[in-house]
CSV table of N, CA, C and O in Angstrom, one decimal:
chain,number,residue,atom,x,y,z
A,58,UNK,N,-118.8,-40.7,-75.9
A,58,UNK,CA,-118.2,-39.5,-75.2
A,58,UNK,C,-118.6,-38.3,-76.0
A,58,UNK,O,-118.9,-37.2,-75.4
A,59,UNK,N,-118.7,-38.4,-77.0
A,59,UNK,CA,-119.4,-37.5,-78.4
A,59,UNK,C,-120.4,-36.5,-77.7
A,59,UNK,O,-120.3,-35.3,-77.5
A,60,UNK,N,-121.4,-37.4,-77.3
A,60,UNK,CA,-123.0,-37.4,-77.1
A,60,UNK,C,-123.1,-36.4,-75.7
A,60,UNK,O,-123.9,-35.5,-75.5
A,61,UNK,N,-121.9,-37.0,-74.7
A,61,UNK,CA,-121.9,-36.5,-73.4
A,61,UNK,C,-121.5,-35.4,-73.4
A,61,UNK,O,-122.0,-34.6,-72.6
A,62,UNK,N,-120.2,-34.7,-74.6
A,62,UNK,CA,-119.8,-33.7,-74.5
A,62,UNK,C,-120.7,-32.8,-75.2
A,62,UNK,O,-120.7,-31.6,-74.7
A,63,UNK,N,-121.3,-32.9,-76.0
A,63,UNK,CA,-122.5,-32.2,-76.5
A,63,UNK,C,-123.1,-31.9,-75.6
A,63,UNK,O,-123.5,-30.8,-75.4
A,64,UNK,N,-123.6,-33.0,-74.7
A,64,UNK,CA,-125.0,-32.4,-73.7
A,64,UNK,C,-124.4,-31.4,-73.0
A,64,UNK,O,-125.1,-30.4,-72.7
A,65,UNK,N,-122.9,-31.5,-72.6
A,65,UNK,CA,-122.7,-30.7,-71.1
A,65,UNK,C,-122.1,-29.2,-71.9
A,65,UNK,O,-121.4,-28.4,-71.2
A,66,UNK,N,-122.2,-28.9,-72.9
A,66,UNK,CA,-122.4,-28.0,-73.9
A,66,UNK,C,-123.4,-27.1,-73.7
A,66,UNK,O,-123.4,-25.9,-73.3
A,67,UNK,N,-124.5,-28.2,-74.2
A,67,UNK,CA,-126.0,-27.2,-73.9
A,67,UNK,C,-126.1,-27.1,-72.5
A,67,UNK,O,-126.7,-26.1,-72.0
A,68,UNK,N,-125.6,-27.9,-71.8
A,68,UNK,CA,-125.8,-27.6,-70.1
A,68,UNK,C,-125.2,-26.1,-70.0
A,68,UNK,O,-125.7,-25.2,-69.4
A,69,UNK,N,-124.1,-26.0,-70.6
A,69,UNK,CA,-123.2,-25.1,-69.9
A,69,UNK,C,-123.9,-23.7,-70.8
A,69,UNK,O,-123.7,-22.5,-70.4
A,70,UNK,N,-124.5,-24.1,-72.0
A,70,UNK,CA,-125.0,-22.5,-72.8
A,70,UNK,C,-126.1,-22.5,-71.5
A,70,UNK,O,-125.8,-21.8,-70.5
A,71,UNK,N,-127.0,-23.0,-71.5
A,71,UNK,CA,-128.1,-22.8,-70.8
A,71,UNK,C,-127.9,-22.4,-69.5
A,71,UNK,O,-128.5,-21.4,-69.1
A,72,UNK,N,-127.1,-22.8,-68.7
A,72,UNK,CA,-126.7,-22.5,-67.2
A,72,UNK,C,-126.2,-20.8,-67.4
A,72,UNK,O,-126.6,-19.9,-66.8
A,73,UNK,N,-125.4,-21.0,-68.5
A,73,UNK,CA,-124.9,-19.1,-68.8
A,73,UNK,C,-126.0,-17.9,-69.2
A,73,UNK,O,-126.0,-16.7,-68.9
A,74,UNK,N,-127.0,-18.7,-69.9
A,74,UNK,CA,-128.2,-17.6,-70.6
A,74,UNK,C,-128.9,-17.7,-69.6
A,74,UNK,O,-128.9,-16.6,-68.9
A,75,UNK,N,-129.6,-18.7,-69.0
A,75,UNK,CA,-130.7,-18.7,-68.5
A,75,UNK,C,-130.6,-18.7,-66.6
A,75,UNK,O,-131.5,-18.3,-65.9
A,76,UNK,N,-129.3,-19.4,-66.0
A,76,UNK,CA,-129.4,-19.5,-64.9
A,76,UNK,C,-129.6,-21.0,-64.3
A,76,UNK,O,-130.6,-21.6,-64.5
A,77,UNK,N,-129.0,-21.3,-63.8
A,77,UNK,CA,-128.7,-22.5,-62.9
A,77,UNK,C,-129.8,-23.1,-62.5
A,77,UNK,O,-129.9,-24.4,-62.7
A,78,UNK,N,-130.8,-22.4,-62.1
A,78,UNK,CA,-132.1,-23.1,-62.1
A,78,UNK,C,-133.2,-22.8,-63.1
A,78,UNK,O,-134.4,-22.7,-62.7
A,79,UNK,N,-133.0,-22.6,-64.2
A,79,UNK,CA,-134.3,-22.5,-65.3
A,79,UNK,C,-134.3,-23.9,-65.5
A,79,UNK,O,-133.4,-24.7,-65.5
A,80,UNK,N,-135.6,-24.2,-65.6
A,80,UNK,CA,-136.4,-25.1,-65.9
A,80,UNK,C,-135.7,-26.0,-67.6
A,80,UNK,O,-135.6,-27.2,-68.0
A,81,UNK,N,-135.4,-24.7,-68.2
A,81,UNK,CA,-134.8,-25.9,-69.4
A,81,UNK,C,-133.3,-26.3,-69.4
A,81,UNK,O,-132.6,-26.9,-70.2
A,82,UNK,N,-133.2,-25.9,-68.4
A,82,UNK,CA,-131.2,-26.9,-67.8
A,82,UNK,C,-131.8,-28.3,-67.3
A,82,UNK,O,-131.1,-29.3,-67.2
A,83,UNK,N,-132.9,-28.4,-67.1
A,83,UNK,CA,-133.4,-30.0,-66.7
A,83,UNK,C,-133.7,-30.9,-68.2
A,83,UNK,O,-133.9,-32.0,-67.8
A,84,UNK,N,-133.9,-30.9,-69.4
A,84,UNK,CA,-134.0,-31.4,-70.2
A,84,UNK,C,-132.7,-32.0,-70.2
A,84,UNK,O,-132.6,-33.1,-69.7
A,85,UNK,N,-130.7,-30.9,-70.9
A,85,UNK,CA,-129.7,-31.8,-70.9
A,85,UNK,C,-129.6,-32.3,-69.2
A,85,UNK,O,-128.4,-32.3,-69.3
A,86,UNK,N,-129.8,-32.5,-68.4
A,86,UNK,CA,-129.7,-33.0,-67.2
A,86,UNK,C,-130.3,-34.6,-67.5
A,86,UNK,O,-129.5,-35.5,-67.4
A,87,UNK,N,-131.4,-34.8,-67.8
A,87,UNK,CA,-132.3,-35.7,-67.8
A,87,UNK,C,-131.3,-36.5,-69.2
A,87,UNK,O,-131.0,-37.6,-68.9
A,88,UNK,N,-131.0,-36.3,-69.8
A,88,UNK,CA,-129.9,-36.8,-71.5
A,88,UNK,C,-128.6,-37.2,-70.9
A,88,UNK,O,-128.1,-38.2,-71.4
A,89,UNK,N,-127.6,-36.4,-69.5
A,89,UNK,CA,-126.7,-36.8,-69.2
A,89,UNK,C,-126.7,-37.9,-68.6
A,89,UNK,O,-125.8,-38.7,-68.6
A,90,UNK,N,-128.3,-38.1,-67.6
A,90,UNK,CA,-128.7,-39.1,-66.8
A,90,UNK,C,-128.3,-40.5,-67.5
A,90,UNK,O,-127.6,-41.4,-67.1
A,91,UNK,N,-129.2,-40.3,-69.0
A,91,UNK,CA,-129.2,-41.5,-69.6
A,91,UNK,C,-127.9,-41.9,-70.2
A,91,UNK,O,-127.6,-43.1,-70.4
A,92,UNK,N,-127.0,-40.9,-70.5
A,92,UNK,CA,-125.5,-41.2,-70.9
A,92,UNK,C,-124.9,-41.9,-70.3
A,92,UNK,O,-124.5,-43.0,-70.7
A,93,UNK,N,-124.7,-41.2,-68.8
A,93,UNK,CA,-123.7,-42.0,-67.9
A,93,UNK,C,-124.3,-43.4,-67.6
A,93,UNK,O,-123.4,-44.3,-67.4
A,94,UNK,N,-125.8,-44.0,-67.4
A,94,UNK,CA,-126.1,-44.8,-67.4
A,94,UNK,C,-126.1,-45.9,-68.8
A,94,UNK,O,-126.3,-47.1,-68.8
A,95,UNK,N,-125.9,-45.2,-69.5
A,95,UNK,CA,-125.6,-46.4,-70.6
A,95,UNK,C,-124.5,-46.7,-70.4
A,95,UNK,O,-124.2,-47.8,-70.8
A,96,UNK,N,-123.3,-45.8,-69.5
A,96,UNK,CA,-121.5,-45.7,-69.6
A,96,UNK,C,-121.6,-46.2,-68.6
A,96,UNK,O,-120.4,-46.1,-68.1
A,97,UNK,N,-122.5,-47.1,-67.5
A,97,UNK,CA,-122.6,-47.5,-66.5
A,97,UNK,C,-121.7,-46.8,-65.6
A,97,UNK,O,-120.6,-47.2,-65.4
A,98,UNK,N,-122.1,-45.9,-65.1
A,98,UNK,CA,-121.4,-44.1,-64.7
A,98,UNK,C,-122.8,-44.5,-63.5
A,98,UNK,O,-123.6,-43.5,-63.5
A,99,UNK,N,-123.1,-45.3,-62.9
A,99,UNK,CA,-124.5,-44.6,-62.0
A,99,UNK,C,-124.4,-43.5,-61.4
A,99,UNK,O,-125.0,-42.4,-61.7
A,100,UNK,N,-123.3,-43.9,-60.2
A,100,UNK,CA,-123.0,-42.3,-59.2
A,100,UNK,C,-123.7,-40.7,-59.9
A,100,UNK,O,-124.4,-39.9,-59.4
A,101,UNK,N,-123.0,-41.0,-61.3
A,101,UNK,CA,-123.1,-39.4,-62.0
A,101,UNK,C,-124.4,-39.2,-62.5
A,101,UNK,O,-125.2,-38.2,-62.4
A,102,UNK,N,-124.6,-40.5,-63.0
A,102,UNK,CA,-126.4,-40.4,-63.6
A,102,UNK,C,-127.5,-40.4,-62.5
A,102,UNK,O,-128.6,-40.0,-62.6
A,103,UNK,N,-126.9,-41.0,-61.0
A,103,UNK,CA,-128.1,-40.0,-59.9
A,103,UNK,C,-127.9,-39.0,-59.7
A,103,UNK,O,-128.9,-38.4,-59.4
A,104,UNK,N,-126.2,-37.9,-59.7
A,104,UNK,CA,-126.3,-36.5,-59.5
A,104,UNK,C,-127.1,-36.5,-60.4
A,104,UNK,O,-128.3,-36.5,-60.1
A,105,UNK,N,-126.9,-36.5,-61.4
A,105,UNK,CA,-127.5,-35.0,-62.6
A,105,UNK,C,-129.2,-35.2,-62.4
A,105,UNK,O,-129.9,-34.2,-62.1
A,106,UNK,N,-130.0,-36.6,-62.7
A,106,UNK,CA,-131.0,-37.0,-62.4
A,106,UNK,C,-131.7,-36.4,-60.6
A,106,UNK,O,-132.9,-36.2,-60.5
A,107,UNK,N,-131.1,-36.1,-59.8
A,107,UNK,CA,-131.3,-35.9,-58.5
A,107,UNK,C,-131.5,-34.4,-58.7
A,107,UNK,O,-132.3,-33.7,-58.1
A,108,UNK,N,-130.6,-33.8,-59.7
A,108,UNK,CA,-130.8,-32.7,-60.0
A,108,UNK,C,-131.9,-31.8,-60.6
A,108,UNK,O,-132.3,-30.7,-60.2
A,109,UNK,N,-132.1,-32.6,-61.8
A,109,UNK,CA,-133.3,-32.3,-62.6
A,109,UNK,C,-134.5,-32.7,-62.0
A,109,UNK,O,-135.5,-32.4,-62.5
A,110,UNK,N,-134.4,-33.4,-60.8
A,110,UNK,CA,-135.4,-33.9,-60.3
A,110,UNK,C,-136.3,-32.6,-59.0
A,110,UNK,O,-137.4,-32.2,-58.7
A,111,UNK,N,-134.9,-32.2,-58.4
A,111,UNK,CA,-135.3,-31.3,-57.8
A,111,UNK,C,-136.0,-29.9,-58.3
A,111,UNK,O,-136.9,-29.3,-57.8
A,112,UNK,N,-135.1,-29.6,-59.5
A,112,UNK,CA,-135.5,-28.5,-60.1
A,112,UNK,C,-137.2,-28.3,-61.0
A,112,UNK,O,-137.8,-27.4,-61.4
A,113,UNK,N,-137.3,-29.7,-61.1
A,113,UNK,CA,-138.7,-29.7,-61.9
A,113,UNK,C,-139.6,-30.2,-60.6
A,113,UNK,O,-140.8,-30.0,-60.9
A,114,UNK,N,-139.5,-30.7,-59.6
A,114,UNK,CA,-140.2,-30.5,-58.4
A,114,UNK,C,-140.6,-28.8,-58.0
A,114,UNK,O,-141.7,-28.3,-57.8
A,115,UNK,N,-139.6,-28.3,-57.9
A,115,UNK,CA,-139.8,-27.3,-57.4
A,115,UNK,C,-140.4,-26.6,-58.2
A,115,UNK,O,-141.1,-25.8,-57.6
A,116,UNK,N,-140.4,-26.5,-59.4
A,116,UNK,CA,-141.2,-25.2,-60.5
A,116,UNK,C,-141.8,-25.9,-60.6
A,116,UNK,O,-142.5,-25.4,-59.7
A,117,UNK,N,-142.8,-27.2,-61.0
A,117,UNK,CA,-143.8,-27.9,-61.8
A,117,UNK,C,-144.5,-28.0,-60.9
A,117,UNK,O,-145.7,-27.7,-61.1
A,118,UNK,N,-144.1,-28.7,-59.3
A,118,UNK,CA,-145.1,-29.5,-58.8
A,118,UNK,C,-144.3,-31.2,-58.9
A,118,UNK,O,-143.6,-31.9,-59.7
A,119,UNK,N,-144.8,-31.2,-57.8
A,119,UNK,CA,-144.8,-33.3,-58.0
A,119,UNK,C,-145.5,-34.0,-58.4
A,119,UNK,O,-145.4,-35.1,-58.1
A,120,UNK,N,-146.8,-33.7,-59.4
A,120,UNK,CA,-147.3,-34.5,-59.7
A,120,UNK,C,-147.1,-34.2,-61.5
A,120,UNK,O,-147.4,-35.1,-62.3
A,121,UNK,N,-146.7,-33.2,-61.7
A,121,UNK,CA,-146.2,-33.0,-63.1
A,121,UNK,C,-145.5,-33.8,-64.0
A,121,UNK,O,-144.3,-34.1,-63.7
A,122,UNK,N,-146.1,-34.3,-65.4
A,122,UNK,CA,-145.6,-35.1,-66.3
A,122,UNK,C,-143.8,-35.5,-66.8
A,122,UNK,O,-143.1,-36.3,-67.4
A,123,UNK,N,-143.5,-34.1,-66.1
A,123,UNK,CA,-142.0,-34.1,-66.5
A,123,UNK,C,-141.7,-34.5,-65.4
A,123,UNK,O,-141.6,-35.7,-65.5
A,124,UNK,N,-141.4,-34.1,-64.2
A,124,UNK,CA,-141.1,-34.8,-62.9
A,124,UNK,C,-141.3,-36.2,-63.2
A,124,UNK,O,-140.2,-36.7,-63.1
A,125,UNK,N,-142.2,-37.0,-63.5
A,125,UNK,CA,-142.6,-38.4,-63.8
A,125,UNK,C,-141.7,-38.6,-64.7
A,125,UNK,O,-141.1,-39.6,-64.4
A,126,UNK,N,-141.1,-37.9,-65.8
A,126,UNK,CA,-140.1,-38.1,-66.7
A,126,UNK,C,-138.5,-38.8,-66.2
A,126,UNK,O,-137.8,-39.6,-66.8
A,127,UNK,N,-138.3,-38.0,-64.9
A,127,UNK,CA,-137.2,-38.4,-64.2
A,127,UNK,C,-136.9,-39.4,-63.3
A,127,UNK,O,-135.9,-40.1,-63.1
A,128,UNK,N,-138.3,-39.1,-62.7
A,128,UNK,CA,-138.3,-40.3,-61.8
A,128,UNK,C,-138.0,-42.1,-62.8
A,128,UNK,O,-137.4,-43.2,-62.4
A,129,UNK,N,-138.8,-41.8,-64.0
A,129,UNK,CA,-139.0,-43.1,-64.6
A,129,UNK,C,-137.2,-43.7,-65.1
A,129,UNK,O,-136.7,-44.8,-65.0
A,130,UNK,N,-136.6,-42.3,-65.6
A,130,UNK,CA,-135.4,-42.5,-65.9
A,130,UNK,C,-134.7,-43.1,-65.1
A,130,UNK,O,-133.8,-43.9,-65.6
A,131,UNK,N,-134.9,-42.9,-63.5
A,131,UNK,CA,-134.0,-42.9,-62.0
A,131,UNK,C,-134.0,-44.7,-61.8
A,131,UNK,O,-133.1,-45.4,-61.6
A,132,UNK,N,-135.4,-45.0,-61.9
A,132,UNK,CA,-136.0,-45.8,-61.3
A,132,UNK,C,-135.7,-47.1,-62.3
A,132,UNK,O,-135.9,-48.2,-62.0
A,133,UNK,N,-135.0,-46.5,-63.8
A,133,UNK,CA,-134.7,-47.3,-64.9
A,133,UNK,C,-133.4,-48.2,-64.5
A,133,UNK,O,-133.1,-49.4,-64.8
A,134,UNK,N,-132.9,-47.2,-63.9
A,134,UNK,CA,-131.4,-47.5,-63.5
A,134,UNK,C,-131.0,-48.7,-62.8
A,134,UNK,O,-130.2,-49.6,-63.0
A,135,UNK,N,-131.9,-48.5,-61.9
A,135,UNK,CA,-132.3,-49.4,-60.5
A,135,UNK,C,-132.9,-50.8,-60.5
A,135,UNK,O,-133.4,-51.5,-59.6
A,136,UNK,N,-132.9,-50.9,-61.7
A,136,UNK,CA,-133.4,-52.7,-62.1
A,136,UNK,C,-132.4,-53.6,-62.7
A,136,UNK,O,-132.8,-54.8,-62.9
């Protein structure tokens, strides 16, 4: 719980400095994914992941290394 309340920490500095969709609110996004999924939390670890997924589609491109970052995480879940 430690780890999660930290991330949604930096989620929430970043969301305040930078804006709801900057590009570096998808880093703790992609960290919460993996949280709730270790807490077997899926439901939450596809929001936040669906999240960051969109947002680095949309600024990067879909063929971008970080987009592949998320998808890999998503798709981690699902096995």
């Amino acid at each position: 719980k430690e780890a999660e309340r930290a991330q949604l920490r930096v989620l929430q500095i970043r969301e305040e400095r930078l804006g709801k969709d900057h590009l570096a609110v998808t880093a703790p996004l992609v960290r919460l994914g993996w949280i709730y999924a270790w807490q077997a939390a899926f439901p939450a670890a596809e929001q936040v992941l669906s999240r960051a997924l969109r947002l680095r589609e949309a600024q990067l491109g879909p063929d971008h290394p970080g987009v592949a970052e998320v998808l890999n995480a998503d798709i981690s879940f699902h096995r």
